[in-house]
Amino acid sequence: MSWNPQYRSSKFRHVYGKAASKENCYDNVPITHSVYDNQFCAVNPRFIAVVTECAGGGAFLVIPISQTGKLDPHYPRICGHKGNVLDIKWNPFDDFVIASCSEDTTIKVWNIPQHLLTKSITDAQKDLLGHSRRVGLIEWHPTASNILFSSGYDYKVMVWNIDTKEHTIQTPVRTIGFHTDVILSMSFNTDGSLLATVCRDRKIRIIDPRAGTIFQVFTTTLVLFQCWELCSFLACKESQTVPRDKHPPFSPLNFCQQLKCQNELEKIN
């Protein structure tokens, strides 16, 4: 006879993390309070980028991974946006290229020098102009180099080709415009063949990014975040159970009755 306990058993009950020493932390970093419903930092093997609080426009810091300890208050920043920076993402094919989007409706692509920053950077490598309202999310294509996706409060997802000679790009490669409300989250599957978006209209759309067509639509309770799992499952969590200042990882194992969390798993055939 098998024994089924009434309480939830955890595989990580006796696993404890150890906080790093102060010398191995990044201290005195002025983190922003006006970020979109997204992460305020991005990390790659060389740098950590953090959106900072500033006046008169948007800015973010780019700090070498090895440069821990207390940050100089006058440390150089990336500050070319006229509005608050809402999202930043590193190029998966180039550790020295980062993209940012802002309330000023623009997307900028920056080249980060290999040496330590000695002065603030104000001139972007590329300026992407196409959205009519603020841009809240950006996402690099995981398998196609220099292809960037953006979504804004104009309910549009735009596809950009960064590998062009023009400094200012005003025409996206493709515009996906069948969303009826603000897009809250978007992410690719592993090979980049499908793009998932979560919209405020309570629909999860699975999109073929190459054709710009809808592959599948799910109507569900209001969700705020979603991510693709390696097993090709799409895991979603209700926005009511996800505080905006905490972004827990999502997987089928994160179901928790004690916290009344509800995971909705849909198999994408």
PDB file of C-alpha atoms in Angstrom:
ATOM      1  CA  MET A   1       0.000   0.000   0.000  1.00  0.00           C
ATOM      2  CA  SER A   2       1.475   3.328  -1.045  1.00  0.00           C
ATOM      3  CA  TRP A   3       1.621   6.193   1.384  1.00  0.00           C
ATOM      4  CA  ASN A   4       0.267   9.513   0.091  1.00  0.00           C
ATOM      5  CA  PRO A   5       0.874  12.344   2.561  1.00  0.00           C
ATOM      6  CA  GLN A   6      -1.653  15.172   2.763  1.00  0.00           C
ATOM      7  CA  TYR A   7       1.039  17.841   2.761  1.00  0.00           C
ATOM      8  CA  ARG A   8       3.218  18.837  -0.185  1.00  0.00           C
ATOM      9  CA  SER A   9       6.630  17.189  -0.287  1.00  0.00           C
ATOM     10  CA  SER A  10       9.516  19.243  -1.608  1.00  0.00           C
ATOM     11  CA  LYS A  11      12.716  17.929  -3.158  1.00  0.00           C
ATOM     12  CA  PHE A  12      14.486  21.080  -2.036  1.00  0.00           C
ATOM     13  CA  ARG A  13      13.471  21.110   1.624  1.00  0.00           C
ATOM     14  CA  HIS A  14      17.030  20.703   2.872  1.00  0.00           C
ATOM     15  CA  VAL A  15      18.751  22.779   0.207  1.00  0.00           C
ATOM     16  CA  TYR A  16      19.912  26.159   1.422  1.00  0.00           C
ATOM     17  CA  GLY A  17      21.569  29.010  -0.411  1.00  0.00           C
ATOM     18  CA  LYS A  18      24.437  30.992   1.005  1.00  0.00           C
ATOM     19  CA  ALA A  19      24.490  34.737   0.536  1.00  0.00           C
ATOM     20  CA  ALA A  20      27.616  36.095  -1.081  1.00  0.00           C
ATOM     21  CA  SER A  21      29.915  38.305   0.921  1.00  0.00           C
ATOM     22  CA  LYS A  22      29.660  42.054   0.514  1.00  0.00           C
ATOM     23  CA  GLU A  23      32.861  42.099  -1.526  1.00  0.00           C
ATOM     24  CA  ASN A  24      31.275  39.736  -4.059  1.00  0.00           C
ATOM     25  CA  CYS A  25      28.027  41.708  -4.418  1.00  0.00           C
ATOM     26  CA  TYR A  26      27.121  44.724  -6.518  1.00  0.00           C
ATOM     27  CA  ASP A  27      26.477  47.466  -3.987  1.00  0.00           C
ATOM     28  CA  ASN A  28      25.204  51.040  -4.298  1.00  0.00           C
ATOM     29  CA  VAL A  29      23.370  50.415  -7.597  1.00  0.00           C
ATOM     30  CA  PRO A  30      20.447  52.884  -8.038  1.00  0.00           C
ATOM     31  CA  ILE A  31      17.782  50.482  -9.353  1.00  0.00           C
ATOM     32  CA  THR A  32      14.838  51.984 -11.207  1.00  0.00           C
ATOM     33  CA  HIS A  33      11.307  52.117  -9.786  1.00  0.00           C
ATOM     34  CA  SER A  34       9.544  52.741 -13.106  1.00  0.00           C
ATOM     35  CA  VAL A  35      10.378  49.593 -15.053  1.00  0.00           C
ATOM     36  CA  TYR A  36       7.717  47.869 -17.161  1.00  0.00           C
ATOM     37  CA  ASP A  37       6.325  44.521 -15.938  1.00  0.00           C
ATOM     38  CA  ASN A  38       9.647  42.953 -16.755  1.00  0.00           C
ATOM     39  CA  GLN A  39      13.118  42.392 -15.367  1.00  0.00           C
ATOM     40  CA  PHE A  40      15.160  45.513 -14.687  1.00  0.00           C
ATOM     41  CA  CYS A  41      18.473  43.779 -15.378  1.00  0.00           C
ATOM     42  CA  ALA A  42      20.090  41.576 -18.013  1.00  0.00           C
ATOM     43  CA  VAL A  43      23.189  39.412 -17.726  1.00  0.00           C
ATOM     44  CA  ASN A  44      25.532  37.760 -20.188  1.00  0.00           C
ATOM     45  CA  PRO A  45      28.919  36.037 -19.652  1.00  0.00           C
ATOM     46  CA  ARG A  46      30.747  39.391 -19.569  1.00  0.00           C
ATOM     47  CA  PHE A  47      28.438  42.096 -18.221  1.00  0.00           C
ATOM     48  CA  ILE A  48      25.483  42.819 -15.995  1.00  0.00           C
ATOM     49  CA  ALA A  49      23.179  45.618 -17.152  1.00  0.00           C
ATOM     50  CA  VAL A  50      20.809  47.341 -14.715  1.00  0.00           C
ATOM     51  CA  VAL A  51      18.171  49.981 -15.442  1.00  0.00           C
ATOM     52  CA  THR A  52      18.786  52.866 -13.070  1.00  0.00           C
ATOM     53  CA  GLU A  53      16.758  55.666 -11.552  1.00  0.00           C
ATOM     54  CA  CYS A  54      17.594  59.011 -13.110  1.00  0.00           C
ATOM     55  CA  ALA A  55      16.053  62.363 -13.969  1.00  0.00           C
ATOM     56  CA  GLY A  56      15.655  63.887 -17.407  1.00  0.00           C
ATOM     57  CA  GLY A  57      15.499  60.675 -19.440  1.00  0.00           C
ATOM     58  CA  GLY A  58      16.273  56.982 -19.198  1.00  0.00           C
ATOM     59  CA  ALA A  59      19.589  55.294 -18.498  1.00  0.00           C
ATOM     60  CA  PHE A  60      21.103  51.985 -17.521  1.00  0.00           C
ATOM     61  CA  LEU A  61      24.424  50.745 -16.197  1.00  0.00           C
ATOM     62  CA  VAL A  62      26.694  48.161 -17.798  1.00  0.00           C
ATOM     63  CA  ILE A  63      29.054  46.645 -15.240  1.00  0.00           C
ATOM     64  CA  PRO A  64      31.671  43.939 -15.894  1.00  0.00           C
ATOM     65  CA  ILE A  65      30.784  40.706 -14.137  1.00  0.00           C
ATOM     66  CA  SER A  66      34.095  40.702 -12.259  1.00  0.00           C
ATOM     67  CA  GLN A  67      33.683  44.274 -10.987  1.00  0.00           C
ATOM     68  CA  THR A  68      31.974  43.586  -7.673  1.00  0.00           C
ATOM     69  CA  GLY A  69      31.821  45.733  -4.572  1.00  0.00           C
ATOM     70  CA  LYS A  70      30.558  49.260  -4.068  1.00  0.00           C
ATOM     71  CA  LEU A  71      29.757  51.110  -7.266  1.00  0.00           C
ATOM     72  CA  ASP A  72      31.049  54.624  -7.815  1.00  0.00           C
ATOM     73  CA  PRO A  73      28.081  57.070  -7.807  1.00  0.00           C
ATOM     74  CA  HIS A  74      29.608  58.715 -10.904  1.00  0.00           C
ATOM     75  CA  TYR A  75      30.042  55.472 -12.816  1.00  0.00           C
ATOM     76  CA  PRO A  76      29.387  56.027 -16.578  1.00  0.00           C
ATOM     77  CA  ARG A  77      25.933  55.167 -17.905  1.00  0.00           C
ATOM     78  CA  ILE A  78      24.203  54.402 -21.179  1.00  0.00           C
ATOM     79  CA  CYS A  79      21.887  57.392 -21.437  1.00  0.00           C
ATOM     80  CA  GLY A  80      20.482  58.133 -24.874  1.00  0.00           C
ATOM     81  CA  HIS A  81      16.738  57.740 -24.256  1.00  0.00           C
ATOM     82  CA  LYS A  82      14.461  60.713 -23.586  1.00  0.00           C
ATOM     83  CA  GLY A  83      12.065  58.628 -21.481  1.00  0.00           C
ATOM     84  CA  ASN A  84      12.361  55.899 -18.885  1.00  0.00           C
ATOM     85  CA  VAL A  85      14.030  52.694 -20.062  1.00  0.00           C
ATOM     86  CA  LEU A  86      11.497  49.852 -19.807  1.00  0.00           C
ATOM     87  CA  ASP A  87      13.427  46.797 -20.996  1.00  0.00           C
ATOM     88  CA  ILE A  88      16.989  45.763 -21.882  1.00  0.00           C
ATOM     89  CA  LYS A  89      18.205  42.596 -23.595  1.00  0.00           C
ATOM     90  CA  TRP A  90      21.680  41.358 -24.567  1.00  0.00           C
ATOM     91  CA  ASN A  91      22.266  40.086 -28.078  1.00  0.00           C
ATOM     92  CA  PRO A  92      22.672  36.276 -27.755  1.00  0.00           C
ATOM     93  CA  PHE A  93      25.172  36.306 -30.650  1.00  0.00           C
ATOM     94  CA  ASP A  94      27.346  39.204 -29.458  1.00  0.00           C
ATOM     95  CA  ASP A  95      28.238  39.843 -25.821  1.00  0.00           C
ATOM     96  CA  PHE A  96      29.041  43.494 -26.580  1.00  0.00           C
ATOM     97  CA  VAL A  97      25.668  44.453 -28.089  1.00  0.00           C
ATOM     98  CA  ILE A  98      22.604  45.318 -26.017  1.00  0.00           C
ATOM     99  CA  ALA A  99      19.164  46.625 -26.997  1.00  0.00           C
ATOM    100  CA  SER A 100      16.929  48.911 -24.944  1.00  0.00           C
ATOM    101  CA  CYS A 101      13.398  50.260 -25.310  1.00  0.00           C
ATOM    102  CA  SER A 102      11.786  53.236 -23.669  1.00  0.00           C
ATOM    103  CA  GLU A 103       8.726  55.335 -22.986  1.00  0.00           C
ATOM    104  CA  ASP A 104       9.930  57.679 -25.740  1.00  0.00           C
ATOM    105  CA  THR A 105       8.619  55.095 -28.304  1.00  0.00           C
ATOM    106  CA  THR A 106      12.129  54.254 -29.535  1.00  0.00           C
ATOM    107  CA  ILE A 107      14.351  51.190 -29.481  1.00  0.00           C
ATOM    108  CA  LYS A 108      18.110  51.617 -29.429  1.00  0.00           C
ATOM    109  CA  VAL A 109      20.925  49.156 -30.035  1.00  0.00           C
ATOM    110  CA  TRP A 110      24.215  49.887 -28.296  1.00  0.00           C
ATOM    111  CA  ASN A 111      27.811  48.780 -28.769  1.00  0.00           C
ATOM    112  CA  ILE A 112      29.584  48.290 -25.449  1.00  0.00           C
ATOM    113  CA  PRO A 113      33.385  48.745 -25.560  1.00  0.00           C
ATOM    114  CA  GLN A 114      35.514  45.811 -24.477  1.00  0.00           C
ATOM    115  CA  HIS A 115      37.523  47.978 -22.097  1.00  0.00           C
ATOM    116  CA  LEU A 116      36.151  49.534 -18.908  1.00  0.00           C
ATOM    117  CA  LEU A 117      33.768  52.435 -19.491  1.00  0.00           C
ATOM    118  CA  THR A 118      35.430  55.786 -18.843  1.00  0.00           C
ATOM    119  CA  LYS A 119      32.567  58.058 -19.935  1.00  0.00           C
ATOM    120  CA  SER A 120      28.840  57.816 -20.502  1.00  0.00           C
ATOM    121  CA  ILE A 121      27.597  56.587 -23.884  1.00  0.00           C
ATOM    122  CA  THR A 122      24.925  58.725 -25.532  1.00  0.00           C
ATOM    123  CA  ASP A 123      25.153  57.699 -29.203  1.00  0.00           C
ATOM    124  CA  ALA A 124      23.485  54.409 -30.102  1.00  0.00           C
ATOM    125  CA  GLN A 125      24.588  52.140 -32.923  1.00  0.00           C
ATOM    126  CA  LYS A 126      20.997  51.858 -34.221  1.00  0.00           C
ATOM    127  CA  ASP A 127      17.776  53.788 -33.649  1.00  0.00           C
ATOM    128  CA  LEU A 128      14.560  51.907 -34.396  1.00  0.00           C
ATOM    129  CA  LEU A 129      11.542  54.148 -34.984  1.00  0.00           C
ATOM    130  CA  GLY A 130       8.190  52.561 -35.719  1.00  0.00           C
ATOM    131  CA  HIS A 131       6.006  52.391 -32.628  1.00  0.00           C
ATOM    132  CA  SER A 132       3.524  55.180 -31.996  1.00  0.00           C
ATOM    133  CA  ARG A 133       3.369  54.629 -28.239  1.00  0.00           C
ATOM    134  CA  ARG A 134       5.846  53.543 -25.591  1.00  0.00           C
ATOM    135  CA  VAL A 135       7.704  50.292 -26.165  1.00  0.00           C
ATOM    136  CA  GLY A 136       7.512  47.921 -23.214  1.00  0.00           C
ATOM    137  CA  LEU A 137       9.151  44.679 -24.364  1.00  0.00           C
ATOM    138  CA  ILE A 138      11.991  43.594 -26.616  1.00  0.00           C
ATOM    139  CA  GLU A 139      13.242  40.106 -27.414  1.00  0.00           C
ATOM    140  CA  TRP A 140      16.109  38.875 -29.593  1.00  0.00           C
ATOM    141  CA  HIS A 141      15.440  35.920 -31.865  1.00  0.00           C
ATOM    142  CA  PRO A 142      17.269  32.930 -30.324  1.00  0.00           C
ATOM    143  CA  THR A 143      18.563  31.408 -33.582  1.00  0.00           C
ATOM    144  CA  ALA A 144      18.551  34.206 -36.200  1.00  0.00           C
ATOM    145  CA  SER A 145      21.345  36.709 -35.710  1.00  0.00           C
ATOM    146  CA  ASN A 146      20.496  40.419 -35.417  1.00  0.00           C
ATOM    147  CA  ILE A 147      16.720  39.926 -35.535  1.00  0.00           C
ATOM    148  CA  LEU A 148      14.926  41.854 -32.793  1.00  0.00           C
ATOM    149  CA  PHE A 149      11.244  41.762 -31.795  1.00  0.00           C
ATOM    150  CA  SER A 150       9.494  44.599 -29.970  1.00  0.00           C
ATOM    151  CA  SER A 151       6.024  45.198 -28.585  1.00  0.00           C
ATOM    152  CA  GLY A 152       4.460  48.466 -27.518  1.00  0.00           C
ATOM    153  CA  TYR A 153       1.336  50.083 -26.172  1.00  0.00           C
ATOM    154  CA  ASP A 154       0.128  50.486 -29.745  1.00  0.00           C
ATOM    155  CA  TYR A 155      -0.772  46.747 -29.545  1.00  0.00           C
ATOM    156  CA  LYS A 156       1.790  45.861 -32.231  1.00  0.00           C
ATOM    157  CA  VAL A 157       4.700  43.431 -32.398  1.00  0.00           C
ATOM    158  CA  MET A 158       7.408  44.605 -34.788  1.00  0.00           C
ATOM    159  CA  VAL A 159      10.257  42.606 -36.295  1.00  0.00           C
ATOM    160  CA  TRP A 160      13.526  44.454 -36.934  1.00  0.00           C
ATOM    161  CA  ASN A 161      16.599  43.529 -38.939  1.00  0.00           C
ATOM    162  CA  ILE A 162      19.567  45.154 -37.213  1.00  0.00           C
ATOM    163  CA  ASP A 163      22.048  43.942 -39.834  1.00  0.00           C
ATOM    164  CA  THR A 164      21.670  46.993 -42.092  1.00  0.00           C
ATOM    165  CA  LYS A 165      23.862  49.979 -42.914  1.00  0.00           C
ATOM    166  CA  GLU A 166      21.319  52.603 -41.875  1.00  0.00           C
ATOM    167  CA  HIS A 167      21.759  54.202 -38.475  1.00  0.00           C
ATOM    168  CA  THR A 168      18.050  54.999 -38.166  1.00  0.00           C
ATOM    169  CA  ILE A 169      15.605  52.262 -39.173  1.00  0.00           C
ATOM    170  CA  GLN A 170      12.022  53.468 -39.568  1.00  0.00           C
ATOM    171  CA  THR A 171      10.467  50.485 -41.335  1.00  0.00           C
ATOM    172  CA  PRO A 172      10.313  47.103 -39.583  1.00  0.00           C
ATOM    173  CA  VAL A 173      10.645  43.877 -41.535  1.00  0.00           C
ATOM    174  CA  ARG A 174       7.197  42.815 -40.364  1.00  0.00           C
ATOM    175  CA  THR A 175       4.408  44.202 -38.201  1.00  0.00           C
ATOM    176  CA  ILE A 176       2.132  41.801 -36.331  1.00  0.00           C
ATOM    177  CA  GLY A 177      -1.006  43.746 -35.506  1.00  0.00           C
ATOM    178  CA  PHE A 178      -3.810  41.401 -34.494  1.00  0.00           C
ATOM    179  CA  HIS A 179      -3.558  42.030 -30.735  1.00  0.00           C
ATOM    180  CA  THR A 180      -6.499  43.930 -29.268  1.00  0.00           C
ATOM    181  CA  ASP A 181      -4.899  45.156 -26.055  1.00  0.00           C
ATOM    182  CA  VAL A 182      -1.544  45.717 -24.370  1.00  0.00           C
ATOM    183  CA  ILE A 183       0.945  42.867 -24.723  1.00  0.00           C
ATOM    184  CA  LEU A 184       2.153  41.877 -21.267  1.00  0.00           C
ATOM    185  CA  SER A 185       4.780  39.294 -22.139  1.00  0.00           C
ATOM    186  CA  MET A 186       6.374  37.528 -25.090  1.00  0.00           C
ATOM    187  CA  SER A 187       8.949  34.784 -25.519  1.00  0.00           C
ATOM    188  CA  PHE A 188      10.272  32.312 -28.067  1.00  0.00           C
ATOM    189  CA  ASN A 189      10.495  28.567 -27.950  1.00  0.00           C
ATOM    190  CA  THR A 190      13.952  26.996 -28.083  1.00  0.00           C
ATOM    191  CA  ASP A 191      14.497  27.070 -31.844  1.00  0.00           C
ATOM    192  CA  GLY A 192      12.656  30.342 -32.447  1.00  0.00           C
ATOM    193  CA  SER A 193      10.001  28.792 -34.684  1.00  0.00           C
ATOM    194  CA  LEU A 194       7.141  30.001 -32.463  1.00  0.00           C
ATOM    195  CA  LEU A 195       6.527  33.167 -30.484  1.00  0.00           C
ATOM    196  CA  ALA A 196       4.140  33.230 -27.523  1.00  0.00           C
ATOM    197  CA  THR A 197       2.472  36.463 -26.423  1.00  0.00           C
ATOM    198  CA  VAL A 198       0.257  37.175 -23.434  1.00  0.00           C
ATOM    199  CA  CYS A 199      -2.219  39.997 -23.897  1.00  0.00           C
ATOM    200  CA  ARG A 200      -4.442  41.922 -21.523  1.00  0.00           C
ATOM    201  CA  ASP A 201      -7.448  40.641 -23.480  1.00  0.00           C
ATOM    202  CA  ARG A 202      -6.907  37.319 -21.643  1.00  0.00           C
ATOM    203  CA  LYS A 203      -5.596  35.489 -24.669  1.00  0.00           C
ATOM    204  CA  ILE A 204      -2.343  33.631 -25.189  1.00  0.00           C
ATOM    205  CA  ARG A 205      -1.359  33.682 -28.845  1.00  0.00           C
ATOM    206  CA  ILE A 206       1.126  31.288 -30.395  1.00  0.00           C
ATOM    207  CA  ILE A 207       2.526  33.038 -33.464  1.00  0.00           C
ATOM    208  CA  ASP A 208       4.581  31.881 -36.410  1.00  0.00           C
ATOM    209  CA  PRO A 209       7.097  34.758 -36.506  1.00  0.00           C
ATOM    210  CA  ARG A 210       8.299  33.969 -40.027  1.00  0.00           C
ATOM    211  CA  ALA A 211       4.835  34.118 -41.597  1.00  0.00           C
ATOM    212  CA  GLY A 212       3.342  36.572 -39.109  1.00  0.00           C
ATOM    213  CA  THR A 213       0.283  34.364 -38.611  1.00  0.00           C
ATOM    214  CA  ILE A 214      -1.436  32.946 -35.539  1.00  0.00           C
ATOM    215  CA  PHE A 215      -0.664  29.283 -34.918  1.00  0.00           C
ATOM    216  CA  GLN A 216      -2.904  28.803 -31.886  1.00  0.00           C
ATOM    217  CA  VAL A 217      -4.957  30.906 -29.445  1.00  0.00           C
ATOM    218  CA  PHE A 218      -5.842  30.095 -25.830  1.00  0.00           C
ATOM    219  CA  THR A 219      -8.409  32.040 -23.818  1.00  0.00           C
ATOM    220  CA  THR A 220      -7.645  31.906 -20.119  1.00  0.00           C
ATOM    221  CA  THR A 221      -7.639  33.903 -16.904  1.00  0.00           C
ATOM    222  CA  LEU A 222      -5.532  37.042 -16.900  1.00  0.00           C
ATOM    223  CA  VAL A 223      -1.890  36.040 -17.060  1.00  0.00           C
ATOM    224  CA  LEU A 224       1.101  38.301 -16.757  1.00  0.00           C
ATOM    225  CA  PHE A 225       4.112  36.147 -17.516  1.00  0.00           C
ATOM    226  CA  GLN A 226       4.804  33.099 -19.597  1.00  0.00           C
ATOM    227  CA  CYS A 227       7.837  31.173 -20.694  1.00  0.00           C
ATOM    228  CA  TRP A 228       8.671  28.245 -22.887  1.00  0.00           C
ATOM    229  CA  GLU A 229       9.975  25.024 -21.372  1.00  0.00           C
ATOM    230  CA  LEU A 230      12.452  22.772 -23.125  1.00  0.00           C
ATOM    231  CA  CYS A 231       9.819  20.031 -23.265  1.00  0.00           C
ATOM    232  CA  SER A 232       7.748  22.293 -25.592  1.00  0.00           C
ATOM    233  CA  PHE A 233       5.171  23.038 -22.902  1.00  0.00           C
ATOM    234  CA  LEU A 234       3.993  26.574 -22.364  1.00  0.00           C
ATOM    235  CA  ALA A 235       3.781  27.365 -18.662  1.00  0.00           C
ATOM    236  CA  CYS A 236       1.679  30.275 -17.459  1.00  0.00           C
ATOM    237  CA  LYS A 237       0.771  31.688 -14.093  1.00  0.00           C
ATOM    238  CA  GLU A 238      -2.045  33.985 -13.026  1.00  0.00           C
ATOM    239  CA  SER A 239      -0.999  37.573 -12.592  1.00  0.00           C
ATOM    240  CA  GLN A 240      -2.772  37.656  -9.240  1.00  0.00           C
ATOM    241  CA  THR A 241      -0.254  35.197  -7.822  1.00  0.00           C
ATOM    242  CA  VAL A 242       2.856  36.944  -9.209  1.00  0.00           C
ATOM    243  CA  PRO A 243       3.911  40.129  -7.409  1.00  0.00           C
ATOM    244  CA  ARG A 244       5.425  42.701  -9.757  1.00  0.00           C
ATOM    245  CA  ASP A 245       8.629  42.892  -7.752  1.00  0.00           C
ATOM    246  CA  LYS A 246       9.190  39.135  -7.838  1.00  0.00           C
ATOM    247  CA  HIS A 247       9.674  36.996 -10.916  1.00  0.00           C
ATOM    248  CA  PRO A 248       9.735  33.316  -9.914  1.00  0.00           C
ATOM    249  CA  PRO A 249      10.709  30.721 -12.505  1.00  0.00           C
ATOM    250  CA  PHE A 250       7.842  28.864 -14.123  1.00  0.00           C
ATOM    251  CA  SER A 251       7.746  25.125 -14.675  1.00  0.00           C
ATOM    252  CA  PRO A 252       5.222  22.314 -14.142  1.00  0.00           C
ATOM    253  CA  LEU A 253       6.881  21.675 -10.757  1.00  0.00           C
ATOM    254  CA  ASN A 254       6.018  25.103  -9.368  1.00  0.00           C
ATOM    255  CA  PHE A 255       2.433  24.240  -8.470  1.00  0.00           C
ATOM    256  CA  CYS A 256       1.822  25.127  -4.822  1.00  0.00           C
ATOM    257  CA  GLN A 257      -1.525  24.506  -3.145  1.00  0.00           C
ATOM    258  CA  GLN A 258      -0.519  26.342   0.005  1.00  0.00           C
ATOM    259  CA  LEU A 259      -0.015  29.585  -1.969  1.00  0.00           C
ATOM    260  CA  LYS A 260      -3.079  28.905  -4.158  1.00  0.00           C
ATOM    261  CA  CYS A 261      -1.003  29.174  -7.323  1.00  0.00           C
ATOM    262  CA  GLN A 262      -2.593  27.952 -10.496  1.00  0.00           C
ATOM    263  CA  ASN A 263      -0.443  26.779 -13.375  1.00  0.00           C
ATOM    264  CA  GLU A 264      -1.983  26.342 -16.783  1.00  0.00           C
ATOM    265  CA  LEU A 265      -0.029  24.007 -19.014  1.00  0.00           C
ATOM    266  CA  GLU A 266      -0.909  23.698 -22.653  1.00  0.00           C
ATOM    267  CA  LYS A 267       0.746  21.200 -24.959  1.00  0.00           C
ATOM    268  CA  ILE A 268       1.758  22.831 -28.241  1.00  0.00           C
ATOM    269  CA  ASN A 269       1.396  20.123 -30.856  1.00  0.00           C
TER     270      ASN A 269
END
